[in-house]
């Protein structure tokens, strides 16, 4: 039996047949000769009978049937097209070459990316990039490559790019504190240096509830007005209701806060604020006339001990849930005379 000749239509008989298959002796056949001219491979079945009856040039029956077997068809199919799950052992020499070339390209891309990552780390370590967190967050959201991130960071350092928006709660809170304690000029400086928010963003995003200070002993109207102002959902949205059986709750805490001992004018009520609550009712705090202001001044000179509030109780309200994750703290306070200072004679 001369074996069965199969014209190898997939490609070259040298590059497009997976010869390594025959390492496995159970495959069932083996190539015995090649004809490059006609691009034909001759196969002999393991069940070859040695000769065909009557005709010495014709293949025996098992060899004859080999090309139509399922296993042989699968080998031909895999030689044409590699499936994602194909075992690497079944690849032809040409398919392995293509795979190596593809992997080399990927290695080159990754080498470039690693180099870019190293440059990003070196840049972050040596320079203060304003708004770094926001730049990285937006780059991640866009799926930017390390090279693109590097370019953005370098442009930011050269003042050619400024990241916009994307402030988180903490950055808004810090910016608000900087503006409240240090003033808008400090916030402007830190906006340029560290990427804090602008004054206008704070005004827009950080709504501050208006506190109504009590002129003397707190009235229920004042307490209600403050609760309404501080718990308004527009100012502070209520915490999310836990989805399990846990119930959210409220904790009211009382503490003192030191104040600057200085009277102030309250434009909302046209009155003088900051006098001790126990005795301020004895004078007229309304700014009705120059004379009424003068009366308050005289009362203070007469009694310097009890003239001004130096300390006031602070009601701190804390939303909480049984998970202990509450972080929603509200502060209410009103001026009061501190008894430790002494007896009030106003
Ligand atoms: Zn045969």
Tab-separated table of C-alpha atoms and ligand atoms in Angstrom:
chain	number	residue	atom	x	y	z
A	1	UNK	CA	0.000	0.000	0.000
A	2	UNK	CA	1.517	3.328	-1.047
A	3	UNK	CA	-0.662	5.223	1.510
A	4	UNK	CA	-3.320	7.774	0.682
A	5	UNK	CA	-2.277	11.081	-0.895
A	6	UNK	CA	-4.098	14.165	0.412
A	7	UNK	CA	-3.701	17.483	-1.373
A	8	UNK	CA	-2.936	19.855	1.516
A	9	UNK	CA	-5.152	22.793	0.558
A	10	UNK	CA	-4.586	24.577	3.889
A	11	UNK	CA	-1.131	25.767	2.826
A	12	UNK	CA	2.395	24.479	2.508
A	13	UNK	CA	3.018	20.834	3.311
A	14	UNK	CA	5.978	21.942	5.466
A	15	UNK	CA	4.522	24.851	7.416
A	16	UNK	CA	0.822	24.118	7.666
A	17	UNK	CA	0.658	20.564	8.983
A	18	UNK	CA	0.893	19.989	12.788
A	19	UNK	CA	3.656	17.331	12.718
A	20	UNK	CA	4.037	17.434	16.519
A	21	UNK	CA	0.684	15.590	16.695
A	22	UNK	CA	2.488	12.346	15.918
A	23	UNK	CA	4.307	12.494	19.233
A	24	UNK	CA	1.078	10.906	20.418
A	25	UNK	CA	1.135	7.327	19.009
A	26	UNK	CA	-2.671	7.018	19.346
A	27	UNK	CA	-3.421	9.560	16.640
A	28	UNK	CA	-4.051	6.714	14.194
A	29	UNK	CA	-1.961	7.562	11.143
A	30	UNK	CA	1.335	9.088	10.113
A	31	UNK	CA	2.665	11.005	7.117
A	32	UNK	CA	4.969	8.820	5.056
A	33	UNK	CA	5.937	10.940	2.064
A	34	UNK	CA	5.523	14.342	0.509
A	35	UNK	CA	5.176	15.720	-2.951
A	36	UNK	CA	6.004	19.436	-2.943
A	37	UNK	CA	5.137	19.774	-6.630
A	38	UNK	CA	1.501	18.840	-6.095
A	39	UNK	CA	1.496	19.943	-2.427
A	40	UNK	CA	0.393	16.480	-1.396
A	41	UNK	CA	1.061	14.568	1.819
A	42	UNK	CA	0.808	10.750	1.787
A	43	UNK	CA	-0.590	9.247	4.966
A	44	UNK	CA	-0.631	5.675	6.140
A	45	UNK	CA	-3.228	4.459	8.608
A	46	UNK	CA	-2.047	2.504	11.640
A	47	UNK	CA	-4.497	-0.158	10.493
A	48	UNK	CA	-2.876	-0.349	7.023
A	49	UNK	CA	-3.119	-3.829	5.557
A	50	UNK	CA	0.225	-3.511	3.719
A	51	UNK	CA	-1.295	-4.029	0.300
A	52	UNK	CA	-4.603	-3.615	-1.435
A	53	UNK	CA	-6.140	-6.624	-3.014
A	54	UNK	CA	-5.436	-6.789	-6.707
A	55	UNK	CA	-3.974	-3.327	-7.262
A	56	UNK	CA	-0.501	-2.483	-5.864
A	57	UNK	CA	-0.747	1.251	-6.742
A	58	UNK	CA	-4.018	1.705	-4.887
A	59	UNK	CA	-4.234	2.357	-1.112
A	60	UNK	CA	-5.723	-0.269	1.123
A	61	UNK	CA	-9.205	0.247	2.547
A	62	UNK	CA	-8.199	1.662	6.018
A	63	UNK	CA	-5.787	4.135	4.327
A	64	UNK	CA	-8.420	5.000	1.721
A	65	UNK	CA	-10.952	5.840	4.433
A	66	UNK	CA	-8.509	7.884	6.548
A	67	UNK	CA	-9.212	11.374	5.005
A	68	UNK	CA	-12.930	11.015	5.686
A	69	UNK	CA	-12.460	10.179	9.406
A	70	UNK	CA	-13.638	12.722	12.014
A	71	UNK	CA	-10.205	12.993	13.695
A	72	UNK	CA	-8.481	13.737	10.394
A	73	UNK	CA	-11.140	16.323	9.499
A	74	UNK	CA	-10.587	18.016	12.886
A	75	UNK	CA	-6.820	18.198	12.284
A	76	UNK	CA	-7.444	19.779	8.871
A	77	UNK	CA	-9.920	22.248	10.403
A	78	UNK	CA	-7.478	23.303	13.140
A	79	UNK	CA	-4.701	23.764	10.586
A	80	UNK	CA	-6.946	26.216	8.734
A	81	UNK	CA	-8.211	28.208	11.695
A	82	UNK	CA	-7.113	28.389	15.330
A	83	UNK	CA	-9.965	28.458	17.837
A	84	UNK	CA	-9.477	30.258	21.147
A	85	UNK	CA	-9.635	26.942	23.058
A	86	UNK	CA	-7.261	25.044	20.711
A	87	UNK	CA	-4.405	23.341	22.544
A	88	UNK	CA	-1.114	24.996	21.589
A	89	UNK	CA	0.306	21.539	20.797
A	90	UNK	CA	-2.026	21.223	17.802
A	91	UNK	CA	-0.836	24.449	16.155
A	92	UNK	CA	1.042	24.258	12.906
A	93	UNK	CA	4.494	25.800	12.580
A	94	UNK	CA	3.039	28.808	10.760
A	95	UNK	CA	0.334	29.289	13.438
A	96	UNK	CA	3.010	29.175	16.154
A	97	UNK	CA	5.067	31.782	14.283
A	98	UNK	CA	2.016	34.046	14.121
A	99	UNK	CA	1.321	33.501	17.824
A	100	UNK	CA	4.924	34.325	18.789
A	101	UNK	CA	4.818	37.489	16.681
A	102	UNK	CA	1.549	38.518	18.388
A	103	UNK	CA	2.970	37.830	21.867
A	104	UNK	CA	6.113	39.804	21.046
A	105	UNK	CA	3.953	42.772	20.021
A	106	UNK	CA	2.028	42.489	23.324
A	107	UNK	CA	5.284	42.294	25.298
A	108	UNK	CA	6.476	45.440	23.542
A	109	UNK	CA	3.208	47.260	24.398
A	110	UNK	CA	3.427	46.142	28.034
A	111	UNK	CA	7.086	47.124	28.254
A	112	UNK	CA	6.113	50.610	27.068
A	113	UNK	CA	3.242	50.720	29.576
A	114	UNK	CA	5.491	49.650	32.464
A	115	UNK	CA	7.981	52.326	31.470
A	116	UNK	CA	5.135	54.891	31.397
A	117	UNK	CA	3.902	53.733	34.819
A	118	UNK	CA	7.413	54.146	36.219
A	119	UNK	CA	7.594	57.661	34.794
A	120	UNK	CA	4.156	58.473	36.322
A	121	UNK	CA	5.340	57.282	39.760
A	122	UNK	CA	8.604	59.234	39.436
A	123	UNK	CA	6.644	62.338	38.442
A	124	UNK	CA	4.163	62.017	41.322
A	125	UNK	CA	7.061	61.431	43.744
A	126	UNK	CA	8.944	64.536	42.659
A	127	UNK	CA	6.207	67.059	41.800
A	128	UNK	CA	3.019	68.262	43.455
A	129	UNK	CA	0.348	67.812	40.798
A	130	UNK	CA	-2.696	69.949	41.640
A	131	UNK	CA	-5.893	67.887	41.559
A	132	UNK	CA	-4.013	64.576	41.164
A	133	UNK	CA	-6.832	62.418	42.518
A	134	UNK	CA	-9.354	63.997	40.166
A	135	UNK	CA	-7.025	63.671	37.158
A	136	UNK	CA	-6.527	59.956	37.845
A	137	UNK	CA	-10.223	59.376	38.536
A	138	UNK	CA	-11.239	60.979	35.237
A	139	UNK	CA	-8.479	59.130	33.331
A	140	UNK	CA	-9.704	55.813	34.780
A	141	UNK	CA	-13.282	56.627	33.819
A	142	UNK	CA	-12.144	57.375	30.248
A	143	UNK	CA	-9.934	54.261	30.138
A	144	UNK	CA	-6.891	56.383	29.243
A	145	UNK	CA	-3.571	54.658	28.581
A	146	UNK	CA	-0.604	55.258	30.945
A	147	UNK	CA	0.995	57.367	28.189
A	148	UNK	CA	-2.110	59.575	28.011
A	149	UNK	CA	-2.168	59.951	31.823
A	150	UNK	CA	1.519	60.887	31.759
A	151	UNK	CA	0.883	63.536	29.106
A	152	UNK	CA	-2.004	64.998	31.167
A	153	UNK	CA	0.153	65.113	34.320
A	154	UNK	CA	3.007	66.812	32.475
A	155	UNK	CA	0.628	69.325	30.886
A	156	UNK	CA	-0.887	70.025	34.322
A	157	UNK	CA	2.584	70.749	35.733
A	158	UNK	CA	3.324	73.089	32.846
A	159	UNK	CA	-0.014	74.891	33.547
A	160	UNK	CA	-1.319	73.889	30.121
A	161	UNK	CA	-4.134	71.759	31.491
A	162	UNK	CA	-6.471	72.103	34.452
A	163	UNK	CA	-8.721	69.277	35.567
A	164	UNK	CA	-12.343	70.360	35.915
A	165	UNK	CA	-14.949	69.243	38.462
A	166	UNK	CA	-15.025	65.821	40.059
A	167	UNK	CA	-14.601	67.050	43.649
A	168	UNK	CA	-15.516	64.571	46.357
A	169	UNK	CA	-17.215	65.414	49.663
A	170	UNK	CA	-13.908	65.599	51.539
A	171	UNK	CA	-12.367	68.066	49.067
A	172	UNK	CA	-15.496	70.229	49.231
A	173	UNK	CA	-15.428	70.135	53.047
A	174	UNK	CA	-11.723	71.055	53.209
A	175	UNK	CA	-12.208	73.866	50.683
A	176	UNK	CA	-15.149	75.126	52.695
A	177	UNK	CA	-13.082	75.137	55.904
A	178	UNK	CA	-10.209	76.941	54.158
A	179	UNK	CA	-12.611	79.622	52.969
A	180	UNK	CA	-14.396	79.875	56.325
A	181	UNK	CA	-11.249	80.012	58.480
A	182	UNK	CA	-8.639	81.500	56.142
A	183	UNK	CA	-10.831	83.490	53.808
A	184	UNK	CA	-11.395	83.451	50.035
A	185	UNK	CA	-7.844	84.628	49.252
A	186	UNK	CA	-6.320	81.615	51.012
A	187	UNK	CA	-8.760	79.339	49.187
A	188	UNK	CA	-7.713	80.936	45.876
A	189	UNK	CA	-4.031	80.312	46.683
A	190	UNK	CA	-4.670	76.689	47.656
A	191	UNK	CA	-6.894	76.202	44.616
A	192	UNK	CA	-3.871	77.004	42.431
A	193	UNK	CA	-1.363	75.105	44.583
A	194	UNK	CA	-3.270	71.997	45.655
A	195	UNK	CA	-6.285	71.883	43.355
A	196	UNK	CA	-8.940	72.784	45.930
A	197	UNK	CA	-12.268	74.099	44.686
A	198	UNK	CA	-12.869	77.703	43.684
A	199	UNK	CA	-14.815	80.121	45.846
A	200	UNK	CA	-17.718	80.042	43.386
A	201	UNK	CA	-17.853	76.225	43.487
A	202	UNK	CA	-18.035	76.333	47.272
A	203	UNK	CA	-20.847	78.873	47.100
A	204	UNK	CA	-22.689	76.704	44.599
A	205	UNK	CA	-22.039	73.253	46.064
A	206	UNK	CA	-21.712	73.803	49.790
A	207	UNK	CA	-24.931	75.283	51.042
A	208	UNK	CA	-24.581	76.535	54.576
A	209	UNK	CA	-27.702	76.537	56.741
A	210	UNK	CA	-28.462	79.851	58.389
A	211	UNK	CA	-28.204	79.697	62.172
A	212	UNK	CA	-30.532	81.883	64.168
A	213	UNK	CA	-28.701	82.801	67.411
A	214	UNK	CA	-30.840	83.430	70.465
A	215	UNK	CA	-30.835	86.961	71.807
A	216	UNK	CA	-31.490	85.829	75.362
A	217	UNK	CA	-33.030	82.621	76.727
A	218	UNK	CA	-33.727	80.463	73.654
A	219	UNK	CA	-37.319	80.530	72.554
A	220	UNK	CA	-39.091	77.562	71.011
A	221	UNK	CA	-39.477	79.570	67.760
A	222	UNK	CA	-35.705	79.954	67.557
A	223	UNK	CA	-35.111	76.267	68.274
A	224	UNK	CA	-37.679	75.263	65.658
A	225	UNK	CA	-36.271	77.675	63.084
A	226	UNK	CA	-32.790	76.199	63.599
A	227	UNK	CA	-33.954	72.588	63.443
A	228	UNK	CA	-35.823	73.419	60.248
A	229	UNK	CA	-32.799	75.188	58.745
A	230	UNK	CA	-30.283	72.479	59.615
A	231	UNK	CA	-32.373	69.446	58.749
A	232	UNK	CA	-33.734	70.805	55.512
A	233	UNK	CA	-33.223	67.994	52.947
A	234	UNK	CA	-31.777	70.520	50.474
A	235	UNK	CA	-28.968	71.325	52.922
A	236	UNK	CA	-28.291	67.871	54.231
A	237	UNK	CA	-30.046	64.963	52.564
A	238	UNK	CA	-31.265	62.384	55.083
A	239	UNK	CA	-29.112	59.262	55.415
A	240	UNK	CA	-30.085	56.254	53.332
A	241	UNK	CA	-32.566	53.990	55.021
A	242	UNK	CA	-30.892	50.670	55.816
A	243	UNK	CA	-32.351	47.921	53.659
A	244	UNK	CA	-32.298	45.290	56.407
A	245	UNK	CA	-34.231	45.278	59.660
A	246	UNK	CA	-31.910	47.881	61.235
A	247	UNK	CA	-33.511	51.214	62.025
A	248	UNK	CA	-31.826	54.602	61.671
A	249	UNK	CA	-31.885	56.805	64.746
A	250	UNK	CA	-30.818	60.185	66.061
A	251	UNK	CA	-28.408	61.098	68.830
A	252	UNK	CA	-28.529	64.540	70.431
A	253	UNK	CA	-25.303	65.575	72.163
A	254	UNK	CA	-24.689	68.665	74.286
A	255	UNK	CA	-21.324	70.323	74.621
A	256	UNK	CA	-19.801	73.761	75.050
A	257	UNK	CA	-17.960	75.848	72.497
A	258	UNK	CA	-15.686	78.829	73.190
A	259	UNK	CA	-16.721	82.121	71.608
A	260	UNK	CA	-15.071	85.422	71.010
A	261	UNK	CA	-16.428	87.764	73.707
A	262	UNK	CA	-17.712	90.456	71.404
A	263	UNK	CA	-21.228	91.751	70.749
A	264	UNK	CA	-22.540	91.577	67.220
A	265	UNK	CA	-25.327	93.135	65.273
A	266	UNK	CA	-27.950	90.740	63.964
A	267	UNK	CA	-29.335	92.271	60.752
A	268	UNK	CA	-32.135	89.687	60.545
A	269	UNK	CA	-33.685	90.875	63.783
A	270	UNK	CA	-32.135	94.337	64.066
A	271	UNK	CA	-30.779	93.482	67.518
A	272	UNK	CA	-27.548	93.165	69.486
A	273	UNK	CA	-26.273	89.631	69.991
A	274	UNK	CA	-23.739	88.130	72.363
A	275	UNK	CA	-24.881	89.284	75.770
A	276	UNK	CA	-25.471	86.815	78.574
A	277	UNK	CA	-28.749	85.005	78.221
A	278	UNK	CA	-29.738	85.088	81.886
A	279	UNK	CA	-29.712	88.854	82.152
A	280	UNK	CA	-29.829	90.322	78.673
A	281	UNK	CA	-33.614	90.447	78.921
A	282	UNK	CA	-33.214	93.326	81.403
A	283	UNK	CA	-32.045	95.675	78.653
A	284	UNK	CA	-33.600	96.423	75.292
A	285	UNK	CA	-31.452	94.623	72.706
A	286	UNK	CA	-33.366	95.984	69.713
A	287	UNK	CA	-31.483	98.624	67.765
A	288	UNK	CA	-34.389	101.056	67.822
A	289	UNK	CA	-32.313	104.190	68.154
A	290	UNK	CA	-28.853	105.396	69.013
A	291	UNK	CA	-30.135	105.819	72.542
A	292	UNK	CA	-31.079	102.124	72.865
A	293	UNK	CA	-27.544	101.071	71.757
A	294	UNK	CA	-26.136	103.514	74.279
A	295	UNK	CA	-28.241	101.911	77.046
A	296	UNK	CA	-26.684	98.494	76.256
A	297	UNK	CA	-23.196	100.007	76.309
A	298	UNK	CA	-23.822	101.639	79.666
A	299	UNK	CA	-25.138	98.377	81.093
A	300	UNK	CA	-21.917	96.658	80.042
A	301	UNK	CA	-19.691	99.285	81.602
A	302	UNK	CA	-21.709	99.048	84.825
A	303	UNK	CA	-21.141	95.312	84.957
A	304	UNK	CA	-18.017	94.159	83.167
A	305	UNK	CA	-18.238	90.576	84.524
A	306	UNK	CA	-21.445	89.601	82.843
A	307	UNK	CA	-21.267	91.660	79.769
A	308	UNK	CA	-20.533	89.163	77.080
A	309	UNK	CA	-20.886	85.577	76.204
A	310	UNK	CA	-17.623	83.718	76.286
A	311	UNK	CA	-19.007	80.271	76.117
A	312	UNK	CA	-22.074	78.707	74.643
A	313	UNK	CA	-23.636	75.311	74.717
A	314	UNK	CA	-23.618	73.469	71.465
A	315	UNK	CA	-26.207	70.935	70.549
A	316	UNK	CA	-24.656	68.427	68.275
A	317	UNK	CA	-27.051	66.293	66.370
A	318	UNK	CA	-25.860	63.060	64.853
A	319	UNK	CA	-27.786	60.881	62.445
A	320	UNK	CA	-26.897	57.315	63.062
A	321	UNK	CA	-27.969	53.850	62.218
A	322	UNK	CA	-27.480	50.618	64.086
A	323	UNK	CA	-24.675	49.790	61.679
A	324	UNK	CA	-22.706	52.600	63.315
A	325	UNK	CA	-21.950	54.139	59.946
A	326	UNK	CA	-23.606	57.493	60.673
A	327	UNK	CA	-21.596	60.459	59.501
A	328	UNK	CA	-24.201	63.125	59.291
A	329	UNK	CA	-23.535	65.575	62.101
A	330	UNK	CA	-25.434	68.815	62.557
A	331	UNK	CA	-24.475	71.520	65.007
A	332	UNK	CA	-26.902	73.892	66.675
A	333	UNK	CA	-25.875	76.400	69.264
A	334	UNK	CA	-26.849	79.575	71.027
A	335	UNK	CA	-24.961	82.031	73.193
A	336	UNK	CA	-25.230	81.748	76.931
A	337	UNK	CA	-23.569	83.312	79.866
A	338	UNK	CA	-21.000	81.047	81.477
A	339	UNK	CA	-21.817	80.727	85.178
A	340	UNK	CA	-18.171	80.047	86.001
A	341	UNK	CA	-17.304	83.665	85.204
A	342	UNK	CA	-19.257	85.036	88.123
A	343	UNK	CA	-22.474	86.547	89.280
A	344	UNK	CA	-24.285	88.631	86.754
A	345	UNK	CA	-25.367	92.079	87.909
A	346	UNK	CA	-26.880	93.400	84.713
B	1	LIG	ZN1	-2.653	1.131	3.620
